[in-house]
Short mmCIF file of C-alpha atoms in Angstrom, two decimals:
data_model
loop_
_atom_site.label_atom_id
_atom_site.label_comp_id
_atom_site.label_asym_id
_atom_site.label_seq_id
_atom_site.Cartn_x
_atom_site.Cartn_y
_atom_site.Cartn_z
CA MET U 1 0.05 -0.06 0.04
CA THR U 2 1.31 3.39 -0.97
CA ILE U 3 -0.06 6.68 0.47
CA GLN U 4 0.73 9.82 -1.33
CA ALA U 5 0.05 13.35 -0.51
CA SER U 6 -1.70 15.09 -3.21
CA GLU U 7 -3.07 18.78 -3.78
CA GLN U 8 -5.89 18.76 -1.26
CA SER U 9 -3.65 17.14 1.41
CA TYR U 10 -1.12 20.01 0.55
CA HIS U 11 -3.87 22.53 1.13
CA TYR U 12 -4.81 21.15 4.48
CA GLY U 13 -1.10 21.28 5.51
CA VAL U 14 -1.06 24.94 4.53
CA MET U 15 -4.18 25.43 6.66
CA ARG U 16 -2.78 23.83 9.54
CA ARG U 17 0.38 25.91 9.40
CA ALA U 18 -1.88 28.84 9.23
CA ILE U 19 -3.81 27.96 12.23
CA GLU U 20 -0.29 27.69 14.15
CA LEU U 21 0.64 31.21 12.92
CA ILE U 22 -2.64 32.85 13.50
CA ASP U 23 -2.67 31.40 17.21
CA ALA U 24 0.78 32.78 17.89
CA GLY U 25 0.13 36.07 16.04
CA GLY U 26 -2.47 37.93 18.08
CA ASP U 27 -4.00 40.52 15.70
CA ASP U 28 -4.77 39.50 12.29
CA LEU U 29 -1.73 39.08 10.20
CA PRO U 30 -1.37 41.17 6.86
CA LEU U 31 -1.55 39.03 3.84
CA GLU U 32 1.97 39.99 2.90
CA GLU U 33 3.25 38.89 6.18
CA LEU U 34 1.32 35.68 6.61
CA ALA U 35 2.27 34.81 3.03
CA LYS U 36 5.91 35.41 3.86
CA ARG U 37 5.71 33.17 6.95
CA MET U 38 4.12 30.43 4.77
CA ASP U 39 6.98 30.89 2.15
CA MET U 40 4.64 31.85 -0.46
CA SER U 41 4.06 34.96 -2.66
CA PRO U 42 1.21 36.89 -1.43
CA ALA U 43 -0.65 36.43 -4.89
CA HIS U 44 -0.24 32.61 -4.67
CA PHE U 45 -1.19 32.69 -1.09
CA GLN U 46 -4.37 34.38 -1.91
CA ARG U 47 -5.17 32.06 -5.02
CA LEU U 48 -4.58 29.11 -2.53
CA PHE U 49 -7.06 30.42 -0.26
CA SER U 50 -9.72 31.36 -2.66
CA ALA U 51 -9.58 28.29 -4.48
CA TRP U 52 -9.92 26.13 -1.36
CA VAL U 53 -12.80 28.17 0.35
CA GLY U 54 -13.79 31.24 -1.71
CA VAL U 55 -12.84 33.78 0.77
CA SER U 56 -9.56 36.02 1.34
CA PRO U 57 -6.96 35.11 3.81
CA LYS U 58 -7.92 37.93 6.00
CA ARG U 59 -11.52 36.68 6.22
CA TYR U 60 -10.47 33.11 6.84
CA GLN U 61 -8.27 34.18 9.61
CA GLN U 62 -11.47 35.14 11.57
CA TYR U 63 -12.68 31.80 10.92
CA LEU U 64 -9.83 29.99 12.03
CA ARG U 65 -9.48 32.01 15.58
CA LEU U 66 -10.15 29.99 18.53
CA GLY U 67 -12.97 32.34 19.52
CA HIS U 68 -15.03 31.90 16.44
CA ALA U 69 -16.73 29.08 18.29
CA LYS U 70 -18.51 31.57 20.25
CA THR U 71 -19.46 33.54 17.12
CA LEU U 72 -20.84 30.65 15.71
CA LEU U 73 -22.95 29.65 18.79
CA ARG U 74 -24.05 33.20 18.93
CA ASP U 75 -24.94 33.70 15.20
CA ARG U 76 -25.31 30.27 13.71
CA PHE U 77 -26.82 28.24 16.76
CA SER U 78 -29.19 25.45 15.42
CA THR U 79 -32.03 24.00 17.79
CA LEU U 80 -32.46 20.69 16.40
CA GLU U 81 -36.31 21.02 17.22
CA THR U 82 -36.29 23.79 14.58
CA ALA U 83 -34.17 21.81 12.37
CA HIS U 84 -36.55 18.79 12.34
CA ALA U 85 -39.69 21.16 12.06
CA VAL U 86 -38.35 22.65 8.70
CA GLY U 87 -37.39 18.99 7.44
CA LEU U 88 -33.80 19.34 7.53
CA SER U 89 -33.49 16.14 9.43
CA GLY U 90 -34.97 14.18 6.43
CA SER U 91 -32.53 15.73 3.87
CA GLY U 92 -29.30 15.74 5.63
CA ARG U 93 -27.90 17.98 3.08
CA LEU U 94 -24.20 19.20 2.92
CA HIS U 95 -24.48 21.83 -0.04
CA ASP U 96 -25.44 19.75 -2.90
CA LEU U 97 -24.88 16.41 -1.53
CA PHE U 98 -27.76 14.17 -0.78
CA LEU U 99 -27.04 11.62 2.12
CA ARG U 100 -29.18 8.52 2.37
CA TRP U 101 -28.55 6.43 5.51
CA GLU U 102 -29.27 3.05 6.97
CA ALA U 103 -28.61 1.90 10.61
CA MET U 104 -27.36 -1.70 11.54
CA SER U 105 -29.59 -3.51 13.83
CA PRO U 106 -28.53 -3.79 17.52
CA GLY U 107 -27.89 -7.49 17.21
CA GLU U 108 -25.86 -7.11 14.23
CA TYR U 109 -23.67 -4.37 16.04
CA ALA U 110 -23.32 -6.77 18.88
CA ARG U 111 -21.63 -9.33 16.90
CA LYS U 112 -18.85 -6.74 16.48
CA GLY U 113 -18.75 -6.85 12.49
CA ALA U 114 -18.88 -10.95 12.34
CA GLY U 115 -19.92 -11.71 8.80
CA LEU U 116 -19.54 -8.29 7.53
CA GLU U 117 -17.26 -7.34 4.60
CA ILE U 118 -15.62 -4.05 4.81
CA LEU U 119 -14.01 -2.28 1.70
CA TRP U 120 -11.31 0.27 2.49
CA GLY U 121 -9.06 2.88 0.76
CA TRP U 122 -7.01 5.95 1.29
CA PHE U 123 -8.21 9.10 -0.35
CA ASP U 124 -7.29 12.72 -0.67
CA SER U 125 -9.54 15.16 1.07
CA PRO U 126 -9.84 18.90 1.90
CA PHE U 127 -8.63 18.02 5.56
CA GLY U 128 -5.67 15.85 4.39
CA LEU U 129 -5.43 11.91 4.00
CA ALA U 130 -8.58 10.24 4.80
CA LEU U 131 -9.18 6.60 5.47
CA VAL U 132 -12.68 5.49 3.95
CA MET U 133 -14.50 2.22 4.68
CA GLY U 134 -17.68 0.89 3.43
CA THR U 135 -20.27 -2.03 2.94
CA GLN U 136 -22.45 -2.89 0.25
CA LYS U 137 -24.83 -0.55 1.98
CA GLY U 138 -22.62 2.54 2.01
CA ILE U 139 -19.78 4.34 3.80
CA CYS U 140 -19.52 3.22 7.13
CA GLY U 141 -16.35 4.69 8.43
CA LEU U 142 -14.20 7.93 7.45
CA GLY U 143 -11.27 8.96 9.57
CA PHE U 144 -8.39 11.64 9.09
CA ALA U 145 -4.93 10.90 9.44
CA ALA U 146 -3.34 14.34 9.00
CA GLU U 147 -3.00 14.83 12.96
CA THR U 148 -3.08 11.28 14.36
CA GLY U 149 -1.03 9.29 11.55
CA ALA U 150 -1.78 6.75 9.04
CA GLU U 151 -1.32 3.64 11.05
CA PRO U 152 -3.13 4.70 14.23
CA THR U 153 -5.96 5.85 12.08
CA MET U 154 -6.27 2.39 10.39
CA ALA U 155 -5.85 0.66 13.77
CA ASP U 156 -8.65 3.05 15.23
CA MET U 157 -11.05 2.26 12.46
CA ARG U 158 -10.41 -1.54 12.32
CA ALA U 159 -11.00 -1.86 16.08
CA ARG U 160 -14.48 -0.80 15.88
CA TRP U 161 -15.64 -4.02 13.86
CA PRO U 162 -12.86 -6.32 14.84
CA GLN U 163 -14.60 -9.49 13.68
CA ALA U 164 -15.10 -8.18 10.02
CA VAL U 165 -13.25 -9.03 7.05
CA PHE U 166 -11.36 -5.81 5.74
CA ILE U 167 -10.46 -5.63 1.94
CA GLU U 168 -8.52 -2.97 0.30
CA ASP U 169 -10.62 -1.92 -2.74
CA PRO U 170 -10.44 2.06 -3.26
CA THR U 171 -11.94 1.46 -6.79
CA ALA U 172 -15.41 0.30 -5.62
CA LEU U 173 -15.49 3.07 -2.99
CA ARG U 174 -14.55 5.73 -5.32
CA PRO U 175 -18.10 6.96 -6.53
CA LEU U 176 -19.18 7.25 -2.89
CA VAL U 177 -16.01 9.23 -1.95
CA ASP U 178 -16.03 11.73 -4.86
CA ALA U 179 -19.78 12.48 -4.06
CA ALA U 180 -18.95 12.84 -0.44
CA PHE U 181 -15.71 15.17 -1.00
CA SER U 182 -17.06 17.27 -3.81
CA GLN U 183 -20.30 17.64 -2.01
CA SER U 184 -22.44 17.24 -5.08
CA GLY U 185 -24.64 14.23 -5.88
CA GLU U 186 -25.68 11.38 -3.49
CA THR U 187 -24.03 9.03 -1.35
CA ALA U 188 -25.10 6.45 1.07
CA LEU U 189 -23.93 5.76 4.87
CA HIS U 190 -24.21 2.57 6.78
CA LEU U 191 -24.64 3.59 10.39
CA ILE U 192 -22.94 0.78 12.72
CA GLY U 193 -23.41 1.55 16.38
CA ALA U 194 -25.14 1.08 19.50
CA PRO U 195 -28.78 2.40 19.63
CA LEU U 196 -27.93 5.46 21.59
CA GLN U 197 -25.01 6.09 19.13
CA ILE U 198 -27.25 5.96 16.31
CA LYS U 199 -29.71 8.34 17.68
CA VAL U 200 -26.96 10.76 18.32
CA TRP U 201 -25.46 10.44 14.77
CA GLU U 202 -28.88 10.89 13.27
CA ALA U 203 -29.40 13.90 15.31
CA LEU U 204 -25.95 15.29 14.14
CA LEU U 205 -27.42 15.00 10.52
CA SER U 206 -29.95 17.38 11.04
CA ILE U 207 -27.70 20.34 11.93
CA PRO U 208 -27.85 22.57 8.88
CA ASP U 209 -24.46 23.30 6.97
CA GLY U 210 -22.71 26.05 8.26
CA HIS U 211 -24.46 25.96 11.57
CA VAL U 212 -23.53 24.39 15.08
CA THR U 213 -25.30 23.14 18.11
CA SER U 214 -24.32 22.01 21.72
CA TYR U 215 -23.81 18.73 23.34
CA SER U 216 -26.73 19.64 25.67
CA GLU U 217 -28.98 20.50 22.69
CA LEU U 218 -28.17 17.17 21.20
CA ALA U 219 -28.94 15.43 24.38
CA LYS U 220 -32.48 16.86 24.50
CA ALA U 221 -32.76 16.06 20.84
CA VAL U 222 -32.50 12.37 21.36
CA GLY U 223 -34.68 12.21 24.58
CA ALA U 224 -31.95 11.99 27.22
CA PRO U 225 -31.60 15.64 28.54
CA LYS U 226 -29.42 14.76 31.48
CA ALA U 227 -27.27 12.17 29.79
CA VAL U 228 -24.78 14.86 28.12
CA ARG U 229 -21.77 12.96 28.99
CA ALA U 230 -23.12 9.84 27.35
CA VAL U 231 -23.97 11.93 24.16
CA GLY U 232 -20.52 13.60 24.29
CA THR U 233 -18.95 9.97 24.16
CA ALA U 234 -21.41 9.00 21.17
CA VAL U 235 -20.39 12.20 19.30
CA GLY U 236 -16.70 11.39 19.90
CA ARG U 237 -17.23 7.90 18.74
CA ASN U 238 -18.76 8.70 15.38
CA PRO U 239 -17.23 6.59 12.70
CA VAL U 240 -18.11 8.76 9.60
CA SER U 241 -16.55 11.97 10.30
CA TRP U 242 -17.37 15.06 8.19
CA LEU U 243 -20.47 13.49 6.71
CA ILE U 244 -22.03 12.72 9.98
CA PRO U 245 -21.08 16.37 11.16
CA CYS U 246 -19.77 15.64 14.70
CA HIS U 247 -17.44 18.78 14.15
CA ARG U 248 -20.52 21.00 14.43
CA ALA U 249 -21.06 19.91 18.12
CA LEU U 250 -19.67 22.63 20.66
CA LYS U 251 -19.61 22.92 24.24
CA LYS U 252 -22.13 25.45 25.69
CA SER U 253 -19.61 27.69 26.99
CA GLY U 254 -18.29 28.44 23.21
CA GLU U 255 -15.20 26.22 23.59
CA LEU U 256 -14.61 23.80 20.70
CA GLY U 257 -14.47 20.78 22.69
CA GLY U 258 -12.35 17.62 21.60
CA TYR U 259 -12.35 16.00 18.19
CA HIS U 260 -11.40 12.57 17.63
CA TRP U 261 -9.15 13.36 14.57
CA GLY U 262 -7.40 16.43 16.23
CA GLN U 263 -8.74 19.77 17.17
CA PRO U 264 -6.83 21.48 14.12
CA VAL U 265 -9.12 19.42 11.81
CA LYS U 266 -12.23 20.41 13.53
CA ARG U 267 -11.16 24.00 13.47
CA ALA U 268 -10.48 23.63 9.71
CA MET U 269 -13.79 22.08 9.00
CA LEU U 270 -15.59 24.74 10.73
CA ALA U 271 -13.80 27.47 8.92
CA TYR U 272 -14.32 25.82 5.64
CA GLU U 273 -18.11 25.39 6.07
CA ALA U 274 -18.42 29.08 7.42
CA ALA U 275 -16.36 30.39 4.39
CA ARG U 276 -18.38 28.14 1.92
CA SER U 277 -21.60 29.17 3.39
CA GLU U 278 -20.72 32.84 3.36
CA GLU U 279 -19.67 32.57 -0.37
CA GLN U 280 -23.03 30.88 -1.27
CA GLU U 281 -24.79 33.58 0.54
CA SER U 282 -23.07 36.23 -1.31
CA ARG U 283 -23.88 34.70 -4.54
CA LEU U 284 -27.54 34.35 -3.70
CA GLU U 285 -27.75 38.04 -2.70
CA ALA U 286 -26.13 39.10 -6.01
CA LYS U 287 -28.50 36.98 -8.01
CA GLN U 288 -31.30 38.50 -6.12
CA ALA U 289 -30.05 42.29 -6.43
#
């Protein structure tokens, strides 16, 4: 097996370095200074950001800041009750991507993958190298290796279904993965988890793109308002990151909270979605003008 970094993985690496510089730099860094520290020309750095998320580096810095989570909770907070009321839970939309999902029965889950054939492959993604796993019913696992490393990511995912048979077959998964990362078309998910976990993951799917919610809100949505800790654990065990948007769950205090694949990935995801949402809203406003 060979794992090669490509353009999108390179882009995530640039974003990761930008996060470190922004955290250390205090006030917004001018384009020229930020580009210099990234060993790029200002023009190239501007093009890279604009191509990746559609906004300027100056604007993107605001999204990458640690305090951006509090702004999201203030301006983009989603009560899941409202999301259900307007039908968002039934669509599970991420931009132009339509998600279908089917949950494994509790009995099947208890067998720890016995009798299950899981295909896997490594793919490039906007957030670095991604490990994708899937069954005949759809994607069942999606993890990111940029912060954790490829071998620990593989071990982590395989340990979730230890009795399954794992077969490397990226070609078979490619259509699902292309739809998932291009955020267009349709892809299917196969949710493999305990009953409470499935409930929490389905609730996460109802959070509108570009919005966030709190762990306590999720607990209320699944009918367990006092089980915030258990719900938080279920969020952390989400096997299909990005598509089941556990990165959109924040602490009520406005802190980001943890993220299974590394907090820099979570910050990059939130910034990416906020920037793309802003871009779409600007385009819509321009059309209506």
